Structures are given as C-alpha cells and as structure tokens.
Coordinates of C-alpha atoms and ligand atoms in Angstrom, one line a residue:
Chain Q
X1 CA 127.7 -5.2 -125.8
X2 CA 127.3 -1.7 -125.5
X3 CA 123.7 -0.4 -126.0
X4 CA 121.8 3.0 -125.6
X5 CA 119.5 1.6 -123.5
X6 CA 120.5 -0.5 -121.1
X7 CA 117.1 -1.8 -118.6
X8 CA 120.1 -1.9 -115.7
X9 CA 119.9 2.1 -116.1
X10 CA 115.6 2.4 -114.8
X11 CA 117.1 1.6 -111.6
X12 CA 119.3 5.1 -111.7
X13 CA 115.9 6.6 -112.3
X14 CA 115.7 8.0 -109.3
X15 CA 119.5 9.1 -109.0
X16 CA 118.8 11.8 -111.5
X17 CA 119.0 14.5 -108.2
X18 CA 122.4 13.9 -108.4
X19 CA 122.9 16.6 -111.0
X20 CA 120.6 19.0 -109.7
X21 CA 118.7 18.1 -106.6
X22 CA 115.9 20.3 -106.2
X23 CA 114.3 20.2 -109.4
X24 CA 114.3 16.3 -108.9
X25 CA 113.1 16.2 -105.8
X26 CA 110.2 18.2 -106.8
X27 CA 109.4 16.0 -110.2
X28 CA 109.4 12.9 -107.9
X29 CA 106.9 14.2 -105.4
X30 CA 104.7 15.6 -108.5
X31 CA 104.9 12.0 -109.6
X32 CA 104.0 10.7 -106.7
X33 CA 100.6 12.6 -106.4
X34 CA 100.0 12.0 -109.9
X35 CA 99.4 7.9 -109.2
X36 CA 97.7 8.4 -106.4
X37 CA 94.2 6.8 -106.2
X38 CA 92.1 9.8 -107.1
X39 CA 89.1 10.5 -109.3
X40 CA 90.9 7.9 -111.4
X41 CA 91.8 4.7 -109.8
X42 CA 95.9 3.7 -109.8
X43 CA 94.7 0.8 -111.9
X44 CA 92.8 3.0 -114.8
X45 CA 96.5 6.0 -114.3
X46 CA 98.9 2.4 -115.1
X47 CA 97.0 1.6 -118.2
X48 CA 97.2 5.1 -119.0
X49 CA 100.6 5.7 -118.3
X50 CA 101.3 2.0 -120.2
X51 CA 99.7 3.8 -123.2
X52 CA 101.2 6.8 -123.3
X53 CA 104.8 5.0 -123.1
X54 CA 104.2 2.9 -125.9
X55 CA 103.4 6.6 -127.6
X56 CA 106.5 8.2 -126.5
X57 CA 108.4 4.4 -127.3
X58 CA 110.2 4.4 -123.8
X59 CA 111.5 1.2 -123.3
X60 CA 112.1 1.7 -119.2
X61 CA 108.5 3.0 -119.3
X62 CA 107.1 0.2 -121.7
X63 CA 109.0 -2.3 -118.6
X64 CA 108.2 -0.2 -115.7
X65 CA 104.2 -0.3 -116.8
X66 CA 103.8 -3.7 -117.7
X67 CA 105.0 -4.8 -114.2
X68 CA 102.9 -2.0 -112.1
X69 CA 99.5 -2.6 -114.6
X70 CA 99.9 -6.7 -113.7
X71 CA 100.7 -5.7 -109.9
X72 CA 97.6 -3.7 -110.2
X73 CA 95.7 -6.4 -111.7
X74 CA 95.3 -5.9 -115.6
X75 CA 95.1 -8.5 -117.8
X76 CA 96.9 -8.8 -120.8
X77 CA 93.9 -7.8 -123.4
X78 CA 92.7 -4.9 -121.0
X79 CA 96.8 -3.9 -121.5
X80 CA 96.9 -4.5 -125.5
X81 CA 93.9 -2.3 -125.9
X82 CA 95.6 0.1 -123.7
X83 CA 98.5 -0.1 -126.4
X84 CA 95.6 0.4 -129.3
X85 CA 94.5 3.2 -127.9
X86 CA 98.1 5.1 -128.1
X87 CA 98.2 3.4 -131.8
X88 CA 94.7 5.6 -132.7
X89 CA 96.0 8.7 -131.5
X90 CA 98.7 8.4 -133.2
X91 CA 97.7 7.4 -136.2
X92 CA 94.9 9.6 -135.9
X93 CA 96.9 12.7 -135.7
X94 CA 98.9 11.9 -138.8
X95 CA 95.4 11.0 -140.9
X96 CA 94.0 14.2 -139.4
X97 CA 96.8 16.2 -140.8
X98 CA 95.6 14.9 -144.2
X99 CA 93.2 17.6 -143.7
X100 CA 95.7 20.4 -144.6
X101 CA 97.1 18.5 -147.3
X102 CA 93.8 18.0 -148.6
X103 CA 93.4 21.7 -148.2
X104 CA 96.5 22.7 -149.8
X105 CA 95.4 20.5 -153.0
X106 CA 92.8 22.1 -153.4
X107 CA 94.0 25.2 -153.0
X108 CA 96.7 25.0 -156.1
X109 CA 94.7 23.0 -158.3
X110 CA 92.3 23.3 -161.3
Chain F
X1 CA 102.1 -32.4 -113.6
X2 CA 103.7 -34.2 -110.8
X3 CA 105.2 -32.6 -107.3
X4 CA 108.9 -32.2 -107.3
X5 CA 109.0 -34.9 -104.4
X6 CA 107.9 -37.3 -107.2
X7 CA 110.3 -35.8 -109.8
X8 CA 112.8 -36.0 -107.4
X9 CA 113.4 -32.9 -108.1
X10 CA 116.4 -31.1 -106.0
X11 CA 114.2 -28.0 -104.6
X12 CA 112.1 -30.8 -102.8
X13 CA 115.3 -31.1 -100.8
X14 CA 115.3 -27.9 -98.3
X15 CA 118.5 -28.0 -97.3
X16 CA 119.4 -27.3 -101.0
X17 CA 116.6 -24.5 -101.0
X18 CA 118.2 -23.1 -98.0
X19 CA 121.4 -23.2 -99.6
X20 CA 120.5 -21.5 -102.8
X21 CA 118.5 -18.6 -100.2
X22 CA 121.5 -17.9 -98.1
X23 CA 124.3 -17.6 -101.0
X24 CA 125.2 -14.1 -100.8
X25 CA 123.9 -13.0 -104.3
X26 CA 120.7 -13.5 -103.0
X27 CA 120.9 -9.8 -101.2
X28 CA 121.6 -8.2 -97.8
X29 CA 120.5 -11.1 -95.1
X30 CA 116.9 -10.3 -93.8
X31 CA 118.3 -10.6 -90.0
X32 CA 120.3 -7.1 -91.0
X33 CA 117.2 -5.1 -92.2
X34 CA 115.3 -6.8 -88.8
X35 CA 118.6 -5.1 -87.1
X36 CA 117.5 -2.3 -89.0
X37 CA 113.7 -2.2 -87.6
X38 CA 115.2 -2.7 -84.1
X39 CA 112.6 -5.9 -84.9
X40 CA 116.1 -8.4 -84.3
X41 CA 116.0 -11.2 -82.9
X42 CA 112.4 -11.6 -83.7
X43 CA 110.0 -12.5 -81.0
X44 CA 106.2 -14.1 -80.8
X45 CA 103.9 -11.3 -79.3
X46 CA 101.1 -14.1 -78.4
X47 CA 100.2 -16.9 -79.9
X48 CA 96.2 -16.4 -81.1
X49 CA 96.4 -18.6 -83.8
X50 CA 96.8 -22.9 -84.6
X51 CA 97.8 -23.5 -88.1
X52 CA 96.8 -27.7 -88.5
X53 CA 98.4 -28.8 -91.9
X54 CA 96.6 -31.6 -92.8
X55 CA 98.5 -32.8 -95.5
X56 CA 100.0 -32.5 -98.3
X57 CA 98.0 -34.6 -100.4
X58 CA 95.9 -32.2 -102.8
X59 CA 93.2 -32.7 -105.6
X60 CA 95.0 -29.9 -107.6
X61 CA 98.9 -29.3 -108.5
X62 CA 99.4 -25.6 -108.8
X63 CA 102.6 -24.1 -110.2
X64 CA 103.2 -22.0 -107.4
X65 CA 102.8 -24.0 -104.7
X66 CA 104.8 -23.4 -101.4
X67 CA 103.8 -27.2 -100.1
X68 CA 104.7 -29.0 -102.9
X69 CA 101.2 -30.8 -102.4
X70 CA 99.2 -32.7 -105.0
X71 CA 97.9 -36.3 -105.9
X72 CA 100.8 -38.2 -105.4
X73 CA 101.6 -36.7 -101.8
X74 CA 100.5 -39.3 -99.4
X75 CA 101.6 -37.1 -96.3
X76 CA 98.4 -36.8 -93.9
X77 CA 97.5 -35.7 -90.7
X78 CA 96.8 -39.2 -88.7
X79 CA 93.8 -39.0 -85.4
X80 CA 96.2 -39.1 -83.5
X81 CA 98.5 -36.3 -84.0
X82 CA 94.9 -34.7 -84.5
X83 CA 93.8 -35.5 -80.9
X84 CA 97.0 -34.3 -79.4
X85 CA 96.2 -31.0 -81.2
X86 CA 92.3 -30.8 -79.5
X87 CA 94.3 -31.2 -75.5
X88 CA 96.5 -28.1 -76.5
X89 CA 93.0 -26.5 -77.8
X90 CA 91.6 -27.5 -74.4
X91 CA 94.2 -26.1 -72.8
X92 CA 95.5 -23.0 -74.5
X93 CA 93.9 -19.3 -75.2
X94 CA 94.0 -20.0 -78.9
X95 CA 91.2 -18.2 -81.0
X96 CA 91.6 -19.2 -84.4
X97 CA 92.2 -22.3 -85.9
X98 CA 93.2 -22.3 -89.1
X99 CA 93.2 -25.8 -91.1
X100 CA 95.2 -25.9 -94.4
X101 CA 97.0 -28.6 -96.6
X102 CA 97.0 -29.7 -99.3
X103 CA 93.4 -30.1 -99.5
X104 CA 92.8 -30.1 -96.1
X105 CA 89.2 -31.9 -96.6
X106 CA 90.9 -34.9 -98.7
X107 CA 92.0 -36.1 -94.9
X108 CA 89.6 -38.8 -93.9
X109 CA 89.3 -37.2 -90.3
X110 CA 88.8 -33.4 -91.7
X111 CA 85.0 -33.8 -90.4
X112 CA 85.7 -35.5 -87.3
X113 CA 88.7 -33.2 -86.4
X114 CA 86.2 -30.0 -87.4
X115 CA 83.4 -31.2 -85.2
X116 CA 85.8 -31.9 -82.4
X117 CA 87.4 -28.6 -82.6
X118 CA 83.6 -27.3 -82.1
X119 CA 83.0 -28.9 -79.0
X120 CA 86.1 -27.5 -77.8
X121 CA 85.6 -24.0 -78.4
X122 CA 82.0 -23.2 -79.4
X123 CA 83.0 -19.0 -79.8
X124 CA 86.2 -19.7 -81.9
X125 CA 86.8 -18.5 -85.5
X126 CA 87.6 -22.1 -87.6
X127 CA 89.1 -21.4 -90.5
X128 CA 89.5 -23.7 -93.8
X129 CA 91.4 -22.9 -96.9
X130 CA 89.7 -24.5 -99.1
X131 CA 90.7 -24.6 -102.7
X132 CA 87.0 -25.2 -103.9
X133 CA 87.3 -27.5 -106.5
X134 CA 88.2 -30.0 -104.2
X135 CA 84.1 -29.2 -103.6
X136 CA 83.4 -31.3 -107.2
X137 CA 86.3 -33.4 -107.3
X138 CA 84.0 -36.2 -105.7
X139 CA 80.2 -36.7 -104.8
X140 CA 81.2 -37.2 -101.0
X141 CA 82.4 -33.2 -101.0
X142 CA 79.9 -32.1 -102.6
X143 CA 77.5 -30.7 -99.7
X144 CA 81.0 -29.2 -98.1
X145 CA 79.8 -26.1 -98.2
X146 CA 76.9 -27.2 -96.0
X147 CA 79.0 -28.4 -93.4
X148 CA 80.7 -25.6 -93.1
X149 CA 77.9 -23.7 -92.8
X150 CA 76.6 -25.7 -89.9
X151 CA 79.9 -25.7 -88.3
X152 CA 80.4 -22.1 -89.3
X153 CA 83.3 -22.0 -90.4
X154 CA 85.1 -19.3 -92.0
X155 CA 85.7 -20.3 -95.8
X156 CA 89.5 -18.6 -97.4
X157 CA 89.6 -19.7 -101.2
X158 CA 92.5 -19.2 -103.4
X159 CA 91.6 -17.2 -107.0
X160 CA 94.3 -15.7 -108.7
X161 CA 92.2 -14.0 -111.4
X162 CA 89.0 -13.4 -112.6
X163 CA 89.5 -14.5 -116.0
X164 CA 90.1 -18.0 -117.1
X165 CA 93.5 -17.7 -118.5
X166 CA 95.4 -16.3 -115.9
X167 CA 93.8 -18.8 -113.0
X168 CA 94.2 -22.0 -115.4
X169 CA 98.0 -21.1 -116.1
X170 CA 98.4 -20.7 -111.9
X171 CA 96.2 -23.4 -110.9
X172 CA 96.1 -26.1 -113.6
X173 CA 93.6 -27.0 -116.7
X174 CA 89.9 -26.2 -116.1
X175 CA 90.4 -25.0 -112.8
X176 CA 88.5 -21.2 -113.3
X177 CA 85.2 -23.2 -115.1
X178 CA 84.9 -25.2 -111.6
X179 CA 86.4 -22.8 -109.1
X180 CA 82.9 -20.5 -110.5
X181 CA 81.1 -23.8 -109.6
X182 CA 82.0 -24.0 -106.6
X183 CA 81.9 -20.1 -105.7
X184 CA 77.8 -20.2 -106.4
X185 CA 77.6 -23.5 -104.0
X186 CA 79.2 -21.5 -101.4
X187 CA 77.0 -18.3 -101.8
X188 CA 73.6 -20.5 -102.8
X189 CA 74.3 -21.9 -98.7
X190 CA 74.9 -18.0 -97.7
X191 CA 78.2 -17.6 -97.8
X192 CA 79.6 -14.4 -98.7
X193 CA 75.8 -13.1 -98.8
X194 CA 74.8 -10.0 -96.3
X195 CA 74.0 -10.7 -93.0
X196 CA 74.7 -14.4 -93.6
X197 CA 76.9 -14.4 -91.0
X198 CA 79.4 -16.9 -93.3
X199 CA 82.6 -15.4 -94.1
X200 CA 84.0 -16.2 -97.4
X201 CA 87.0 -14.5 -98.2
X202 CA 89.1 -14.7 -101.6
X203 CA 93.0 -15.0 -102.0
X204 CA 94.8 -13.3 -104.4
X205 CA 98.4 -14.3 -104.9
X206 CA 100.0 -13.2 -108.7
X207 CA 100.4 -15.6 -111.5
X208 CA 103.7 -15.1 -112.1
X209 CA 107.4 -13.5 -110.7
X210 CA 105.7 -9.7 -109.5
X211 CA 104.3 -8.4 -106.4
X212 CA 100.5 -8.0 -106.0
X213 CA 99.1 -4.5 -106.0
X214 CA 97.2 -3.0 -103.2
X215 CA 94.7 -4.9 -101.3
X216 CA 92.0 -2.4 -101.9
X217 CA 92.1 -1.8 -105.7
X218 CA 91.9 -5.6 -106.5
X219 CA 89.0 -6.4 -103.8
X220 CA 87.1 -4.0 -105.9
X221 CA 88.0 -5.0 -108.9
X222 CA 87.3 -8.9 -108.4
X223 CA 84.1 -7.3 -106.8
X224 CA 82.8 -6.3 -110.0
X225 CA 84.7 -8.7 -112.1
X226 CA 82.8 -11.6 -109.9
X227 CA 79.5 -9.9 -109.9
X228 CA 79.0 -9.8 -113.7
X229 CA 79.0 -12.0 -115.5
X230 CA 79.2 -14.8 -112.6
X231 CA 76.7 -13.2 -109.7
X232 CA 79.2 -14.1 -107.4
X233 CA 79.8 -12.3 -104.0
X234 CA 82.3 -12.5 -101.0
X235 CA 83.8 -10.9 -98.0
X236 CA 87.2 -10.0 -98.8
X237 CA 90.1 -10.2 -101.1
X238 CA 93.1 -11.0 -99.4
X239 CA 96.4 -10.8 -101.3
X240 CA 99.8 -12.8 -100.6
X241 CA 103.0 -11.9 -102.4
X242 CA 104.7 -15.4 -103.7
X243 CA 107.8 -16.5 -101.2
X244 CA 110.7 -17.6 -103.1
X245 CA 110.1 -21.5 -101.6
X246 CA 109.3 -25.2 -103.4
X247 CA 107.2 -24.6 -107.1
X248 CA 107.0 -21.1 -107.0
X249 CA 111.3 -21.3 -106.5
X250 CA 111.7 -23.4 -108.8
X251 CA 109.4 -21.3 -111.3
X252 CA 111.4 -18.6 -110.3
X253 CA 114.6 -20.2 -111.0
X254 CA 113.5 -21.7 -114.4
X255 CA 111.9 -18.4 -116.1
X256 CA 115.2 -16.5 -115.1
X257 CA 113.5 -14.6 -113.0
X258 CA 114.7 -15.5 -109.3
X259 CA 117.3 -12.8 -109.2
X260 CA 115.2 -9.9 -110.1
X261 CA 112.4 -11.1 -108.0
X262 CA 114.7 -11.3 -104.9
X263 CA 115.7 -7.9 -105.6
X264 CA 112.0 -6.3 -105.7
X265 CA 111.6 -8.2 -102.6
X266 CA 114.3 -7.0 -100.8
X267 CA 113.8 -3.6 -102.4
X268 CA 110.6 -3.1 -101.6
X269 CA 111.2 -4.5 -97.1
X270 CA 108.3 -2.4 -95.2
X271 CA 109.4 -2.3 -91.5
X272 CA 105.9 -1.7 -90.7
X273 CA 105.5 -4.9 -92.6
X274 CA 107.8 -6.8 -90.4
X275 CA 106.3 -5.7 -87.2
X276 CA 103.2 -7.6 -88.1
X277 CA 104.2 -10.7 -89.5
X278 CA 102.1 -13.8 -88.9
X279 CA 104.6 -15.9 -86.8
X280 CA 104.6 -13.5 -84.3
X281 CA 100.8 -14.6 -83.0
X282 CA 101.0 -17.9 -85.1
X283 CA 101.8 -22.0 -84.5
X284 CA 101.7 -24.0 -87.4
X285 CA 101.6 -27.5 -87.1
X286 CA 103.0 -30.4 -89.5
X287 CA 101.1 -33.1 -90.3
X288 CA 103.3 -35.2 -88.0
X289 CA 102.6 -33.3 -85.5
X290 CA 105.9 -31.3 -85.4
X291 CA 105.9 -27.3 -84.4
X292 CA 107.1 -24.0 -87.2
X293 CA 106.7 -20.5 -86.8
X294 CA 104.8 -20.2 -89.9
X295 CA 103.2 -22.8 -93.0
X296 CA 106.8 -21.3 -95.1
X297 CA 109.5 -22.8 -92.5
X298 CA 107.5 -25.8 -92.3
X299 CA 108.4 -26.6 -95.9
X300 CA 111.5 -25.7 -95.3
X301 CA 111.8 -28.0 -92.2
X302 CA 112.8 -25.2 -90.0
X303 CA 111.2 -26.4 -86.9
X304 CA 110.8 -24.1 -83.6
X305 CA 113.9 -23.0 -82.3
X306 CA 112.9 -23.9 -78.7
X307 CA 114.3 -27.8 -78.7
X308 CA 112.2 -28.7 -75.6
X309 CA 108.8 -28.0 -77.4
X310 CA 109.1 -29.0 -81.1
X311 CA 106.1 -31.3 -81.3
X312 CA 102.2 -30.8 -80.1
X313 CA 102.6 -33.5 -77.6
X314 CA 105.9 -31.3 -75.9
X315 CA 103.6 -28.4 -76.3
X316 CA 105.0 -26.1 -73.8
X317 CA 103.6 -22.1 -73.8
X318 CA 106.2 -20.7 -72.0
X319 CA 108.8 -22.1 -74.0
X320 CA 107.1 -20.9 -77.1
X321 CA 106.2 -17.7 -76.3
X322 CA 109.7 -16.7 -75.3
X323 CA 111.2 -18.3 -78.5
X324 CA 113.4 -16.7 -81.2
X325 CA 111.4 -17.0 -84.6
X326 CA 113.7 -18.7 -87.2
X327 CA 113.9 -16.4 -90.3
X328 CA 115.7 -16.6 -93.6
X329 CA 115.6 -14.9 -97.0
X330 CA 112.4 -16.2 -97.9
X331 CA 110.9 -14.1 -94.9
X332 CA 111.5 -11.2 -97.2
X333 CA 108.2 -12.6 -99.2
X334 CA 106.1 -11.3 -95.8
X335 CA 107.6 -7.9 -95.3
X336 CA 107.5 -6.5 -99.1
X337 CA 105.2 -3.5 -99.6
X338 CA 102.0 -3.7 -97.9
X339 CA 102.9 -7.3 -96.4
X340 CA 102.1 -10.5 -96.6
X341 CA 100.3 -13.1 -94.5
X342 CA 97.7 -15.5 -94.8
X343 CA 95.1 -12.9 -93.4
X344 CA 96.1 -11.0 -96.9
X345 CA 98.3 -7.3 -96.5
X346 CA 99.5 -6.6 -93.4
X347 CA 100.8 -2.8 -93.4
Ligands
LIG401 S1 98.3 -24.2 -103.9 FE1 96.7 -25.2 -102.6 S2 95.3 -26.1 -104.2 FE2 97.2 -25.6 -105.2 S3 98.4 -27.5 -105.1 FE3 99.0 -26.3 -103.4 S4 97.7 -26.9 -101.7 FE4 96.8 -27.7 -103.6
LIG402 S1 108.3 -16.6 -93.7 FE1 107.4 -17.3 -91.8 S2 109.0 -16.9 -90.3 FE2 109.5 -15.7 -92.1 S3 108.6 -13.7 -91.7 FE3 107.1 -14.9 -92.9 S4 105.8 -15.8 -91.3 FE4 107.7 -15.1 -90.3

C-alpha cells in the first residue's frame, strides 16, 4: 500500500545532500552540536526534542525520539509528560488567543 | 517461566541459532567489517582475565538471558573441573577472575572455590556477578555480602532500571522490591561506600530490542535515581548492549523485532569498538571445564579454535594466545556504539 509516510523513508534522512550538498551538510553538523551534552544533558535535549515532535506531529521524529529517550534512559511516564508538556503549549496558545476574541467582543458590543 | 532447554524450545539448539545468524538477511558478515578494521582474523592480545561459569542453574529466569539459566538448569561446575581451574591459576599470569553463571553462588563449592582462589593469588581482582536476589532467596546466602567482603571481592550486579516496572518486566515478578534489599546489605557491609575499598558496580543492559545510551549519562542518572528515595550508592554503572543469542533471540524473534535490531547493530559497528573486545584478553570456561573466547560463544558451543587446548586440563598458553577468536554475527552485539563487554562500554 502506498502511503505518505512510509517509516522505511527516516533511513534516507540523511541522503537529503543529494539534492544540494552543502546546505545539508551544514544542517547535519548544526544538529550534531545541538544534542551534544551541554548545559542540558542529551537525556533532558531527547525529551525535549520527543515533545516538540509530538507538536510538530512528525511521525519519523515521534519514532526516532522514542528509541533515543529509552537509549538514554527515560521511562515511559517521564516520556508521556514530555508529550503533556507539547499538549499545554499547545493548547495554551489557542486558549490564549481567546484573549483577542475576548477583546474583539467587547469591543463591538453593548 | 521455564528455560527454553525445558520447553524444548528450538533456540536452545545452537546450531539452529547459528543457522538463523549466518542466513544472509541477517546483514554484511562481521568477518567483512573486521576486514574492514584491518582487525581480520582476530587475535587475543593477552590473556588477563579467567571467566569460571559455574552453572547454569539460577534462582531467577530473566527474559533476556544469554545462558538460558534458571531453576530447572541442573548444569554446575563439579570440584573437580574447579581444581583443574586453581593449577592453571597457579600457573598462569592471570589477574582477574571473574566467576559468573547462573547464579554462580547456587554452586555448592562457590565458597570453597572462592577461598581457594585466595590462597592462590592474594593481590588478584575476584570478581562475582552476582544477581543479588539470589542474596534472599535462602537463609544460607544471606551474610553473602559478608563474605565477600572478607574475601574482597569485587561485587558486578545486574539492574536494568531504577523503577520497578521496567526491572520486573526484564528480570521477573518482584525482582526490583528485593534487588533494593539486597543493594542496602551490600552497602550496610561497605560496599559501594567511600574509601570502603569494596567495589560494587551496577549493570545496565536495556529492557527491550534498543541499544543502551552512553555510559556516562545513565551512571548519573541511576546515581541519583538510587540515592533518593532508596539511599543506595555504588561504584559504577556498566552498560552491555543485548547480543542477538538464547532469550533475548528468541525475544527478538517473537516481538518482530530481530531484523531491525540486527540492523542498528550492524549499523551502528565502532571499529574502535572492535579493537577492544573482551575475548581478546579473556578465557571463559564452561562448567565442564571446556574453553570459549567469550561467555556468548560458550552458549553457542563455539569452543576455542585451537583443537589441542579446548579444555582446562589441555590448558596450553601458547596455543591460546596465538589462536584465531571464533566470531559470528552475534559479535556485532560487542562492537555497536560505544561497545560492549562485561566491564560495561568499551570505546
Ligand atoms: S540473566 Fe543472570 S540472573 Fe537472570 S536468569 Fe540469567 S543468569 Fe540468572
Ligand atoms: S561475542 Fe565474544 S567472540 Fe564475539 S566479539 Fe564479543 S566477546 Fe568477542
């Protein structure tokens, strides 16, 4: 069956140089650096990055994430809170909007 | 849960292990990528270290494990095979001895063999693996940790997690609650503690088909984990990566995941890795006596290669140093990422 996503396709990940090398190449070192052990452990940057995919719904991400934040020793309820965390943002910055809306009632009515 | 020898299960066969290793969708032969490393054919540096198997009999029946031990396994080390071990110890520059099962304590002649091993070499490092709740299965272990400490011996105890859940799943039922237990006996005798002088060091292999992550990050975060709320403390956190052998294989196999795993493996081959494996300055020895490169090809029943000394009684250095080391796919287990031995990462 032919999908969209297709979890055989993460492995081309780092193929993407094919089309235009430099730029790649440069992307891939930055994300190197960037989960590094640094002021933040590589342990507390894979739960990160295991919330943020859940907030940007990327399915080779969501896969990728879970592996490296059990490699690096998460358990599941440290990564479900990860999860929650992405959930409040989100849903946080559509109630927040409610602000304006709020404002804009007021603004046309008696 | 019963061993796959007593389910008669067809991965307790190692020829039929073997078989399922070396079919070519298992991956590019590890011999190539040794090629590769210029590491081909791969040669002992020095032997520093006896591995005694004891048995395979076990208190415990872990899902992962590479010996297929447990209750029901009646293989043991007999005095004998033991006392032809202590000549080569008389006679050899070994430093370690490592002593491993099973449960290598459930052997009647653990505490003789230890004490023997003492008198022998008074300077070298002993090593036990023990799997602690073997410490409570039965009043007459229960001062263990005492004599170790009067032996002193250097105490290696398996811990997959610091939670409950993930350790009982690995290890069996109830296992965590008494693994804790048996953590605070070892530190209330001084193990672990500064300036004890007792070594005890944790091993941490994952629950489950991915690799463990680096050796650093989870010794400090079992440190803390351990500390509060248990007010436990040890040396150092070892981790081992899963080989593709016995339970763990046929976890592997079942959960769908063998192929995938195989591929990480392969995937992620270190050749710095490889230049240290353990069977380069390792002998392990089967509870009949008989001579592997490593704990793996001993339950694979991939003896030696050098046919004039394949038991301790034939024990013959020359021969052994000067060997080829018997590899297969499995040995991809050892070189992946930061490598794999039973001293933890190797690269
Ligand atoms: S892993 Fe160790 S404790 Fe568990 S069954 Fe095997 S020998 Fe026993
Ligand atoms: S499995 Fe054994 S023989 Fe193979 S590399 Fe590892 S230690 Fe060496």
């Amino acid at each position: 069956m032919k999908t969209y996503y297709d979890p055989e396709d993460l492995k081309k990940f780092g193929k993407i140089g094919e089309f235009q090398k430099s730029m790649a190449d440069k992307f891939f070192d930055y994300y190197g650096e960037v989960f590094k052990e640094g002021a933040l452990t590589a342990r507390e940057k894979s739960l990160i990055a295991l919330a943020v995919a859940h907030a940007v719904q990327c399915p080779y991400c969501i896969d990728a994430y879970t592996v490296d934040s059990m490699e690096k020793g998460c358990d599941e309820e440290q990564m479900m809170e990860a999860v929650h965390v992405a959930a409040a943002i989100r849903g946080g910055a559509s109630l927040v909007h409610s602000t304006q809306m709020m404002n804009k009632v007021k603004e046309i009515s008696m | 849960m019963k061993s796959l020898k007593a389910q008669n299960h067809p991965l307790s066969n190692s020829r039929y292990e073997l078989d399922l290793l070396e079919s070519p969708e298992t991956g590019i032969p590890f011999s190539e990528k040794l090629t590769e490393s210029g590491l081909y054919p791969l040669k002992p540096t020095q032997i520093e270290i006896l591995q005694l198997n004891l048995g395979k009999m076990c208190n415990q029946v872990c899902k992962h494990c590479h010996v297929d031990a447990g209750p029901d396994r009646k293989e043991i080390m007999s005095r004998e095979i033991m006392q032809d071990c202590l000549e080569v110890l008389k006679n050899q520059e070994i430093t370690t001895i490592d002593l491993t099962g099973g449960a290598p304590e459930m052997n009647p002649d653990f505490r003789w063999l230890v004490e023997a091993i003492r008198k022998i070499k008074p300077q070298a490092k002993i090593i036990v693996r023990c799997n602690l709740t073997i410490i409570l299965a039965n009043p007459k272990f229960h001062d263990l940790p005492e004599f170790f400490k009067k032996h002193n011996i250097e105490v290696v105890s398996s811990l997959p997690y610091f939670t409950a859940m993930k350790t009982d799943a690995q290890r069996g039922d109830g296992v965590f609650e008494k693994s804790i237990k048996a953590l605070k006996m070892l530190n209330e005798v001084g193990y672990g503690q500064e300036n004890s002088g007792l070594i005890l060091n944790l091993v941490y292999n994952p629950a489950g088909a991915f690799l463990p992550g680096s050796q650093e990050g989870l010794e400090a975060e079992f440190k803390k984990r351990l500390a509060n709320p248990y007010g436990i403390v040890f040396n150092s956190l070892f981790t081992i990566t899963n080989l593709p052998i016995s339970r763990f294989l046929e976890y592997l196999i079942r959960s769908g995941n063998y192929e995938v795993y195989m591929e990480k493996l392969i995937e992620a081959y270190n050749p710095s890795a490889a230049a240290n494996v353990m069977c380069r300055n390792t002998i392990s020895v089967g509870w009949d006596g008989y001579l592997y490169d490593c704990d793996f090809n001993q339950m694979l029943e991939l003896k030696v290669s050098c046919r004039e000394s394949q038991h301790i009684r034939d024990w013959n250095q020359q021969k052994l140093n000067n060997r080829e080391i018997v590899i297969n796919q499995h040995c991809y287990g050892c070189t992946a990422g930061a490598g794999s031995s039973c001293g933890g990462a190797t690269a």
